[in-house]
mmCIF file of C-alpha atoms in Angstrom:
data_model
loop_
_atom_site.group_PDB
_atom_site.id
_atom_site.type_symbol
_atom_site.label_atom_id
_atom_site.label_comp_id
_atom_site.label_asym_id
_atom_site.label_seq_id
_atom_site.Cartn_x
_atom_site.Cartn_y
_atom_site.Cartn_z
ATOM 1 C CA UNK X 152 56.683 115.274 86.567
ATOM 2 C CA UNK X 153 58.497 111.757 87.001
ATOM 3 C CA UNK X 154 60.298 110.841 89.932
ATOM 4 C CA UNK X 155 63.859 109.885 89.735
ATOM 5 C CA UNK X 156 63.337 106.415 90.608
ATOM 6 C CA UNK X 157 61.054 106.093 88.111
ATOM 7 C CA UNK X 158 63.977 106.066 85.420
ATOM 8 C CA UNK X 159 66.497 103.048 86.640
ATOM 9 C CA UNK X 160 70.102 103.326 85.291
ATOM 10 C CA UNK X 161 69.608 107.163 85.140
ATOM 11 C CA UNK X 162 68.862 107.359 88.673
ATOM 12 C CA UNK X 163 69.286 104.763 91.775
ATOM 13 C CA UNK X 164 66.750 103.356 93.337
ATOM 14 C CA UNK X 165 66.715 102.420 97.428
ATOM 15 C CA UNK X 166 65.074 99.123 97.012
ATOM 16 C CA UNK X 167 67.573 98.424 94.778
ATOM 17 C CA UNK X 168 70.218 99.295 96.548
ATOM 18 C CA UNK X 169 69.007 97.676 99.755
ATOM 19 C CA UNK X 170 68.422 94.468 97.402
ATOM 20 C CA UNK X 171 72.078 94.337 97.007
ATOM 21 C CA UNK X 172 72.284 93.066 100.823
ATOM 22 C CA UNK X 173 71.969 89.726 98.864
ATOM 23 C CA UNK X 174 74.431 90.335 96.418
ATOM 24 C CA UNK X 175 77.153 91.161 98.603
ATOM 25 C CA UNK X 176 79.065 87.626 99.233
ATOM 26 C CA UNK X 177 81.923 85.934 96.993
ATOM 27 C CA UNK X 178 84.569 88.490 97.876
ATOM 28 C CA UNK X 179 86.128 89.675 100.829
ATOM 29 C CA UNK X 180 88.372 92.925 102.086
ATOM 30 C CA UNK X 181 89.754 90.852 104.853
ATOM 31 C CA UNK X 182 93.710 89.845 104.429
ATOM 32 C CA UNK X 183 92.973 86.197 103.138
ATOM 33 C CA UNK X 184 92.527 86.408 99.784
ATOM 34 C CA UNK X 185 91.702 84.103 96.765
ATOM 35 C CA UNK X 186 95.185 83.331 94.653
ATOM 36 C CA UNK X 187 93.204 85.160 92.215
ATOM 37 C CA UNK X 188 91.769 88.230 93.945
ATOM 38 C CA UNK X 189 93.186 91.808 92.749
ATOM 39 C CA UNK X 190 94.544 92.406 96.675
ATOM 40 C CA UNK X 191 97.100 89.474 96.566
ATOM 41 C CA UNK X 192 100.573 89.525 97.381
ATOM 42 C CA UNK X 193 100.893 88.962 93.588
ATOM 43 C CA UNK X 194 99.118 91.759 92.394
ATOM 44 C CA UNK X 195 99.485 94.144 95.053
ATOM 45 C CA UNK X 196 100.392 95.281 98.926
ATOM 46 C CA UNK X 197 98.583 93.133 101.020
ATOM 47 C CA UNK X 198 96.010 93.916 103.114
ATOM 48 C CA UNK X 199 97.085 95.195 106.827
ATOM 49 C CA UNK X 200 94.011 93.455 108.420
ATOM 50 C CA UNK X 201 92.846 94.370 111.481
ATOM 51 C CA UNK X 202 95.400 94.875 113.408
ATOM 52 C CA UNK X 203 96.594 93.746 116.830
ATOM 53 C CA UNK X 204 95.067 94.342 120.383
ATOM 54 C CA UNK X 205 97.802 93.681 123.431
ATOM 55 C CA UNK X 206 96.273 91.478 126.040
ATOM 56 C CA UNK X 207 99.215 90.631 128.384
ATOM 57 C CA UNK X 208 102.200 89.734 129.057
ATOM 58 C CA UNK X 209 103.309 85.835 130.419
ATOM 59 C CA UNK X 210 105.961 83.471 130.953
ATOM 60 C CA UNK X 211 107.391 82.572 127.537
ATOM 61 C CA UNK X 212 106.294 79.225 126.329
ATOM 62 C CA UNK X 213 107.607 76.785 123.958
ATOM 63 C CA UNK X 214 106.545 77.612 120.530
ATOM 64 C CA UNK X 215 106.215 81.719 121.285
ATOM 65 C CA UNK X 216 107.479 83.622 118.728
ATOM 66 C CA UNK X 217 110.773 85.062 120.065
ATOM 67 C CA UNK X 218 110.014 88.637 118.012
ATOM 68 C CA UNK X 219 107.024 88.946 121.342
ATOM 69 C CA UNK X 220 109.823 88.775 124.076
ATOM 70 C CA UNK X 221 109.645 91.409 126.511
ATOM 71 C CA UNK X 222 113.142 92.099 126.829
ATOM 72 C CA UNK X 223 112.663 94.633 129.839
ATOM 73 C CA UNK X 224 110.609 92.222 131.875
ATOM 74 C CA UNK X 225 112.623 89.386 131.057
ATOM 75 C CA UNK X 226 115.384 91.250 132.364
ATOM 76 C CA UNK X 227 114.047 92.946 135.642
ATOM 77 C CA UNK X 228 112.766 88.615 136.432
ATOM 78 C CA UNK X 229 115.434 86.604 135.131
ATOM 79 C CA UNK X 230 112.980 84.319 133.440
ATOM 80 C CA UNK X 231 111.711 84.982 129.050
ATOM 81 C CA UNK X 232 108.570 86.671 128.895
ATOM 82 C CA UNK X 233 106.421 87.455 125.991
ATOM 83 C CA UNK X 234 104.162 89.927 125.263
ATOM 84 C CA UNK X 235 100.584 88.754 123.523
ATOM 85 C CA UNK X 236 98.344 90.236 121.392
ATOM 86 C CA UNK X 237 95.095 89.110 119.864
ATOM 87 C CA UNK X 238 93.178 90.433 116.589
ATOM 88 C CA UNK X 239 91.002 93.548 116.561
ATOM 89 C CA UNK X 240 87.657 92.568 116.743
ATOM 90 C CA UNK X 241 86.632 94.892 114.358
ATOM 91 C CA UNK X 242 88.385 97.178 111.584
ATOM 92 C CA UNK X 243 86.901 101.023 110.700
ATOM 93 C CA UNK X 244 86.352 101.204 106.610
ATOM 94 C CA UNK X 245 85.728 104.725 105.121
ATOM 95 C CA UNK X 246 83.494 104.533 101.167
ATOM 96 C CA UNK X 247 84.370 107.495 99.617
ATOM 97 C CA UNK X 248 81.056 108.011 97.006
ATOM 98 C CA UNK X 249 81.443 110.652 94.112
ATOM 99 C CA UNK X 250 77.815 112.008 92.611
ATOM 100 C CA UNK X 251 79.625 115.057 90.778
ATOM 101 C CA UNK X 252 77.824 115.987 87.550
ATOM 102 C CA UNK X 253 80.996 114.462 85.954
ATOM 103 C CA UNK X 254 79.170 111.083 87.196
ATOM 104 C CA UNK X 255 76.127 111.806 85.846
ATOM 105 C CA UNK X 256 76.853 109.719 82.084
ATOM 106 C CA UNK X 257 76.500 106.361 81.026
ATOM 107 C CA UNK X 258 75.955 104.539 77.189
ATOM 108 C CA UNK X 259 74.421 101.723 78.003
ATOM 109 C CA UNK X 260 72.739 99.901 81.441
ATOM 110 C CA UNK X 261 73.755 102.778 83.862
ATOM 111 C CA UNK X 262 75.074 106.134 84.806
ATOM 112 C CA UNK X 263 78.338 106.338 86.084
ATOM 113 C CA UNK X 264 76.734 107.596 89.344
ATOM 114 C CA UNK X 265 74.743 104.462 89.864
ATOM 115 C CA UNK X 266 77.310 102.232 89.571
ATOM 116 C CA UNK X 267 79.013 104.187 91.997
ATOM 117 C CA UNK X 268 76.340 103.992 94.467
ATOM 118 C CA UNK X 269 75.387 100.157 93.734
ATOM 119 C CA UNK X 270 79.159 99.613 94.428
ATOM 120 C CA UNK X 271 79.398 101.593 97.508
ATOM 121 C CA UNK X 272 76.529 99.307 98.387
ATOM 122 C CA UNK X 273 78.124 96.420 98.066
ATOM 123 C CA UNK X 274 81.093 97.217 99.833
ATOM 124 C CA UNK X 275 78.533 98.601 102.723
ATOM 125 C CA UNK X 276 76.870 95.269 102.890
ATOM 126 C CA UNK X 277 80.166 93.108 102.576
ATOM 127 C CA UNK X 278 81.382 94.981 105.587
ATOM 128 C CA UNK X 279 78.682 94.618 107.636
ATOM 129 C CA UNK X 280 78.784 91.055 107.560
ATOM 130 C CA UNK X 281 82.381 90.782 107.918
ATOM 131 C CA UNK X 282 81.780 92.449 111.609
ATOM 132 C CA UNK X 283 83.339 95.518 110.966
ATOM 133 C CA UNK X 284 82.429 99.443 111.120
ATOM 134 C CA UNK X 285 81.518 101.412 107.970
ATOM 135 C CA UNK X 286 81.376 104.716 107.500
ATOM 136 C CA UNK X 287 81.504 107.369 103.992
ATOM 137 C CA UNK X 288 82.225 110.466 102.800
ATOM 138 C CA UNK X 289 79.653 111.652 100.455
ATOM 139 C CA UNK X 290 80.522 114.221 98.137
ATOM 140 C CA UNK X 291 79.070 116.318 94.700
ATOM 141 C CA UNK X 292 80.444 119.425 92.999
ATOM 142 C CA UNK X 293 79.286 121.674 95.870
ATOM 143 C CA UNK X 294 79.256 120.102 99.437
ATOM 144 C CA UNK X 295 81.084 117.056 101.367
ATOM 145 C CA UNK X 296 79.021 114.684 103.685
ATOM 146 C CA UNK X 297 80.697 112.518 106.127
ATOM 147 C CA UNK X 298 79.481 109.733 108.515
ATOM 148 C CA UNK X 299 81.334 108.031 111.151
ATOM 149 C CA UNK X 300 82.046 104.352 110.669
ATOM 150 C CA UNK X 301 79.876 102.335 113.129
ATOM 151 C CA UNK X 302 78.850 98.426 113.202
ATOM 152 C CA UNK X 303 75.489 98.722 112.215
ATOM 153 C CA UNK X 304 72.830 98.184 109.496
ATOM 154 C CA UNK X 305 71.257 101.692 110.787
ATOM 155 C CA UNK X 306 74.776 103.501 109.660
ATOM 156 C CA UNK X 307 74.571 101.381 106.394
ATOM 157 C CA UNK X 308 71.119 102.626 106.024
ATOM 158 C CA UNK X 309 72.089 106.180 106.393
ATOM 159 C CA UNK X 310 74.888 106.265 103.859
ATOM 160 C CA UNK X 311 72.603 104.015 101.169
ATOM 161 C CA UNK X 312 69.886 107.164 101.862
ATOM 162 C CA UNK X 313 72.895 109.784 101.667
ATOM 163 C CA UNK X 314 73.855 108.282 98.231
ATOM 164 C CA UNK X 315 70.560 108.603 97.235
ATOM 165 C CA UNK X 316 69.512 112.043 98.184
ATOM 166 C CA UNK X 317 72.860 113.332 96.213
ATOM 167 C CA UNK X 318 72.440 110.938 93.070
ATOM 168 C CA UNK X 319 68.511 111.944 92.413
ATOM 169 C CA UNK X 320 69.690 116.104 93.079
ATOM 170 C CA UNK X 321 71.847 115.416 89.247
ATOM 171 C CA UNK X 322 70.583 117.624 86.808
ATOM 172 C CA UNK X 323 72.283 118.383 83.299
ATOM 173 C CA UNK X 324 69.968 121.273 83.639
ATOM 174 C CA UNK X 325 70.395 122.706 87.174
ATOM 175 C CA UNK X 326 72.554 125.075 88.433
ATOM 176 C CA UNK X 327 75.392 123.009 89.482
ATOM 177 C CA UNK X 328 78.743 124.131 88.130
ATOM 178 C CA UNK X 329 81.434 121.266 87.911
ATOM 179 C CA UNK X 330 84.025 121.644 90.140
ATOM 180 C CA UNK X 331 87.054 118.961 89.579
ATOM 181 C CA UNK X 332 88.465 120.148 92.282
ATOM 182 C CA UNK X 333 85.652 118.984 94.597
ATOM 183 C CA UNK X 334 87.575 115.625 94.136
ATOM 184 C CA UNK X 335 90.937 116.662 95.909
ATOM 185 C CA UNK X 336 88.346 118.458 98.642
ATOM 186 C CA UNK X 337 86.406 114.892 99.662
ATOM 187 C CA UNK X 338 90.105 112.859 99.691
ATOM 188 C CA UNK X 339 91.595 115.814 102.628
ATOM 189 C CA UNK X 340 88.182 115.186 104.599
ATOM 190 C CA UNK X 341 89.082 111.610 104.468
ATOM 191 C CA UNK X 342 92.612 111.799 105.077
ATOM 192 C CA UNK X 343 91.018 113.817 108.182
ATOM 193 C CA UNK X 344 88.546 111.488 109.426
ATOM 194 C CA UNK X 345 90.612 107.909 108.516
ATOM 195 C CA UNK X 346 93.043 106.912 111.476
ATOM 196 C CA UNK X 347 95.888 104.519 111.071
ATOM 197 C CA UNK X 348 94.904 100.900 109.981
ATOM 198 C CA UNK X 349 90.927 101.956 108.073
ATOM 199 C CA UNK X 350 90.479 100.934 105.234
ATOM 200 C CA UNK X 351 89.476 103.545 102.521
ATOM 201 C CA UNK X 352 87.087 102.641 99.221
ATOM 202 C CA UNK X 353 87.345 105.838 96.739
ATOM 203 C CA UNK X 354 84.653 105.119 94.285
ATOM 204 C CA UNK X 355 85.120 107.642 91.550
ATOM 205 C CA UNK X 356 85.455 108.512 87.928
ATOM 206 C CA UNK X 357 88.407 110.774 88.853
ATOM 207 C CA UNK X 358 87.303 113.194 86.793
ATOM 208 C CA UNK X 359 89.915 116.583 87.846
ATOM 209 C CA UNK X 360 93.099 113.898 89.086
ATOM 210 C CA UNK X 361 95.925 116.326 89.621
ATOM 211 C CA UNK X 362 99.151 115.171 91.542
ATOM 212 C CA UNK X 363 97.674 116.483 94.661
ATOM 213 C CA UNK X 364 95.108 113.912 93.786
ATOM 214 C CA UNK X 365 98.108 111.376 93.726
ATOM 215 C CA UNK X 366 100.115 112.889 96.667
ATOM 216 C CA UNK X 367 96.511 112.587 99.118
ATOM 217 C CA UNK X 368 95.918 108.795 98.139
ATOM 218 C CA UNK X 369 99.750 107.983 98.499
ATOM 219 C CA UNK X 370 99.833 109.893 102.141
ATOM 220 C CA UNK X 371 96.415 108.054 103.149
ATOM 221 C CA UNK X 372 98.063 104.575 101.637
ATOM 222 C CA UNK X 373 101.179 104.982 104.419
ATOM 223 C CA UNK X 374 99.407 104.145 107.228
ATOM 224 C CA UNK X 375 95.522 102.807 105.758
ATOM 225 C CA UNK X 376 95.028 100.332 102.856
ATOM 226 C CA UNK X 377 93.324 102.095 99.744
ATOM 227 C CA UNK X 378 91.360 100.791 97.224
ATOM 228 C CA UNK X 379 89.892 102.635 94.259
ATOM 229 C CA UNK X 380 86.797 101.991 92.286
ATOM 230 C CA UNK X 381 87.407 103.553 88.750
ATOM 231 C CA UNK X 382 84.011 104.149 87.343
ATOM 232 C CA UNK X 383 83.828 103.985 84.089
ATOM 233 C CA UNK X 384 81.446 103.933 81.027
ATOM 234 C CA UNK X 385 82.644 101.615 78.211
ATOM 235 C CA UNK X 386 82.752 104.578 75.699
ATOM 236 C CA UNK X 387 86.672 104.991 77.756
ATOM 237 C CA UNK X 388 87.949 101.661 75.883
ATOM 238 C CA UNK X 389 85.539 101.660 72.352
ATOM 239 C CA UNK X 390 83.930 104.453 71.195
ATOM 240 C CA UNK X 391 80.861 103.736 69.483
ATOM 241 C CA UNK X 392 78.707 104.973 65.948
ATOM 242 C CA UNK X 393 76.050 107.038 67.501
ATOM 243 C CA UNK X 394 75.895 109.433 65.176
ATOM 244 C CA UNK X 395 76.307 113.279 65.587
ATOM 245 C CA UNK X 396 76.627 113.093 69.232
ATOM 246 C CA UNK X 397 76.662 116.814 71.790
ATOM 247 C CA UNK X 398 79.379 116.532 74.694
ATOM 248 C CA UNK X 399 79.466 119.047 76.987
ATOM 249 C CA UNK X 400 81.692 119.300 80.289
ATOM 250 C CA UNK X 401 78.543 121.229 81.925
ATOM 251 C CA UNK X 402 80.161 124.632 81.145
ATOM 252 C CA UNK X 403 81.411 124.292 77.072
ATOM 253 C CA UNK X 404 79.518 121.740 74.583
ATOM 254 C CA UNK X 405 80.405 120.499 71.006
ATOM 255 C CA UNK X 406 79.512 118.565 68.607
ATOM 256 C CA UNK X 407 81.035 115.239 67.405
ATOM 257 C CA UNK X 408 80.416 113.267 64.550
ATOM 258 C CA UNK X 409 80.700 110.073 65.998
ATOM 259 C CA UNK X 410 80.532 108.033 62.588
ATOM 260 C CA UNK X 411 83.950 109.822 61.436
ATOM 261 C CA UNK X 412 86.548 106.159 62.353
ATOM 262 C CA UNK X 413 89.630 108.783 62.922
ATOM 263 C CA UNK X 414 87.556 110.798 65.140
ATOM 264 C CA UNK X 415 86.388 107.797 66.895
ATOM 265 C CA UNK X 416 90.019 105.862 67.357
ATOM 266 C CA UNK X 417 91.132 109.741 68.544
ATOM 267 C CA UNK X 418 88.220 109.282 71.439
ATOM 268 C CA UNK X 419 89.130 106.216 72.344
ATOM 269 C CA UNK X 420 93.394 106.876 72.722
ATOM 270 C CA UNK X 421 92.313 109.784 74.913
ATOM 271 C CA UNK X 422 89.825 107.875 77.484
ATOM 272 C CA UNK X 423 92.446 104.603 77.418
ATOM 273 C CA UNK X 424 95.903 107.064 77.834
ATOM 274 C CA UNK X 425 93.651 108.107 80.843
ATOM 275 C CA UNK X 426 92.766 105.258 82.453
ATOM 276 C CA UNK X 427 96.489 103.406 81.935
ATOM 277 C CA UNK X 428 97.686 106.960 83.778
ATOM 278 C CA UNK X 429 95.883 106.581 86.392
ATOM 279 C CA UNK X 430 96.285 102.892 87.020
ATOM 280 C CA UNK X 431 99.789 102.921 86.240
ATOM 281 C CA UNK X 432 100.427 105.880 88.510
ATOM 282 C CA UNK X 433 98.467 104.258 91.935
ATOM 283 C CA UNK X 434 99.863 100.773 90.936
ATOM 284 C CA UNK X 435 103.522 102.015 91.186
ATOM 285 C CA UNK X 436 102.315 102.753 95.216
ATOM 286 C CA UNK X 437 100.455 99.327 95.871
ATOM 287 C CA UNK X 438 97.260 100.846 95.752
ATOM 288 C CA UNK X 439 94.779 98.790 93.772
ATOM 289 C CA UNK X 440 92.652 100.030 91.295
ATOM 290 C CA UNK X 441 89.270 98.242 90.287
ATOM 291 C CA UNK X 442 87.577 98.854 87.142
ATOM 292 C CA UNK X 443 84.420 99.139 87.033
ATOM 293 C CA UNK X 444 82.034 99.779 84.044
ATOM 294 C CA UNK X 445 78.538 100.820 83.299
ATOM 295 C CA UNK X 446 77.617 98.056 81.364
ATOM 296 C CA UNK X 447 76.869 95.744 83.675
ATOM 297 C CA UNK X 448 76.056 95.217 87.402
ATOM 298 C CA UNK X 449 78.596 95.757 89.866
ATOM 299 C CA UNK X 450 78.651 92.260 91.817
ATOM 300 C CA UNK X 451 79.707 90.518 89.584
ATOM 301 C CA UNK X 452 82.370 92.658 88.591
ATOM 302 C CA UNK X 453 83.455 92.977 91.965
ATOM 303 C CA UNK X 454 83.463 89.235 92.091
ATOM 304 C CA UNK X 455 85.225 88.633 89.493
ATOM 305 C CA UNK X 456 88.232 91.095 90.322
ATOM 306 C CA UNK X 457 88.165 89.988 94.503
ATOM 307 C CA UNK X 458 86.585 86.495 94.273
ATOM 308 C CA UNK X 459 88.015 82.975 93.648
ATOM 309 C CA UNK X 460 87.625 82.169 89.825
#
C-alpha cells in the first residue's frame, strides 16, 4: 500500500511544508501595510497591532501627546504628567486549519486540504519571524485540536505535524461522516482560547456557514483582528468539461453530466452566489477575506493579496 506522501497534491507532505520556511517573506500581518495589501485602511479595518505595554509615568515634556496626561497625578502635583507606554514585544496569533472531508477535493494541482495546510504554513513561518507567538486550532469532522501560541520553531513544528497527521487520516472511503457543523464547533474553541488583541487566521472552505458561523467571527472580530483564508478549488468560478462526473457530499452521490453548457453555467452560479455571500457578508464587518485556490501554490497568492505589487 502507498503512503500518503507518496501522492503530492492529494496529500501534504512535511518536507514540503517545512520547505515553505523559505517561502514565507513578501507579506506581513503587522499594521504597516503595502498601499496595495488586502488589510489597508482602503480595503479594510486596520490591523490593531500589538498593542501597548505601560511603562511609567513622568513629567510631561514638550512634544507629549496631551491624550497621555495623567490628569489625577497632574492634579495631586501641580505640575502635567504623562503616562507612557511602549509596544508589545510580541502579539499571540491563533491558525485555525480545517481537514474536514469537505476539504478533501481539488481539480487540478491540489486538494483543498493542502492548500489549507501549505497556507497555515506560511502564516506559521511569517509569524515566527515577525517575533511573535503562534498557536492553532486543528480541527476535522470528528475532533478539535488546539495548541497554545508560543514563540518558537518547536510550536511551529508541532502544528505543521498536527496538520499533517489530520490531512493524511482523509479517506473518501473511511468511516468519517461529514459534519458541517464541526465548523461552528472549532470557531467557539477559538473564541475560547483567543484573548483580546490575537490575531485569528480561519483557513477554511466554509463548507456548513450558518449565521452562527457569522455571529462567532463577528464576536471574535470586536476585540481580535480576523482574517479568513477561503479555500477554494477553481471549479467555484468555471466549471469545467470532464465528462460524466460522480459528486457526492460523503453521505448522497449523483451523477452529472458535466458536458451539458446549462448544467455547467447552473454549477458555476451556485459556487460564485456562494463565495460573493460569504465575502460580502464578512466584508460588511471589516473582516478580510483571502481567496485562495487550488490551482496554484499558496505564496504567491498570499503575496499577491498582502504584498507590495
Amino acid at each position: 500500500m502507498s503512503r500518503p506522501d507518496e501522492h503530492p497534491g492529494v496529500y501534504v507532505r512535511m518536507s514540503d511544508l517545512i520547505r515553505l520556511k523559505h517561502k514565507a517573506r513578501g507579506f506581513s500581518f503587522l499594521p504597516k501595510q503595502p498601499v496595495h495589501s488586502l488589510l489597508t485602511g482602503r480595503h479594510a479595518s486596520r490591523l490593531r497591532g500589538r498593542g501597548l505595554d505601560f511603562e511609567e509615568i513622568r513629567g510631561y515634556l514638550p512634544g507629549d501627546d496631551i491624550r497621555s496626561i495623567d490628569w489625577k497625578v497632574t492634579a495631586r502635583t501641580r505640575k502635567p504628567h504623562t503616562r507612557v507606554y511602549s509596544e508589545e514585544r510580541e502579539r499571540p496569533v491563533l491558525i485555525v486549519v480545517d481537514q474536514r472531508l469537505s476539504m478533501f477535493f481539488g481539480t487540478q494541482l491540489n486538494m483543498k486540504s493542502v492548500t489549507a495546510a501549505e497556507t497555515a504554513a506560511l502564516a506559521a513561518w511569517r509569524v515566527l519571524s515577525s517575533g511573535d507567538r503562534v498557536g492553532a486550532v486543528v480541527f476535522n469532522d470528528e475532533t478539535t485540536w488546539n495548541i497554545r501560541p508560543h514563540r518558537s520553531a518547536k510550536t511551529v513544528m508541532e502544528i505543521l505535524n498536527r496538520i499533517v497527521e489530520q490531512n493524511h487520516a482523509l479517506r473518501v472511503d473511511g468511516r468519517t461522516v461529514p459534519n458541517p457543523g464541526a465548523l461552528d464547533r472549532a470557531l467557539r474553541k477559538t473564541a475560547h482560547l483567543a484573548r483580546n488583541n490575537t490575531l485569528i487566521c480561519i483557513i477554511s472552505d466554509f463548507s456548513g456557514y450558518t449565521d452562527d458561523t457569522c455571529r462567532h467571527i463577528k464576536l471574535m472580530g470586536r476585540h481580535n483582528d480576523v482574517i479568513l483564508g477561503l479555500i477554494h478549488d477553481p471549479t467555484a468560478k468555471e466549471a469545467v468539461n470532464a465528462g460524466t462526473l460522480v459528486i457526492s457530499d460523503g453521505i448522497r452521490q449523483a451523477s452529472l453530466d458535466s458536458s451539458d453548457e446549462a448544467k455547467r453555467n447552473r454549477v458555476r452560479e451556485v459556487f460564485n452566489e456562494r463565495l460573493h455571500l460569504l465575502s460580502d457578508e464578512l466584508t460588511r464587518y471589516g473582516v478580510p477575506v483571502l481567496p485562495i485556490h487550488t490551482a496554484r501554490g499558496a505564496a504567491e497568492q498570499i503575496r499577491e493579496a498582502l504584498g507590495d505589487r
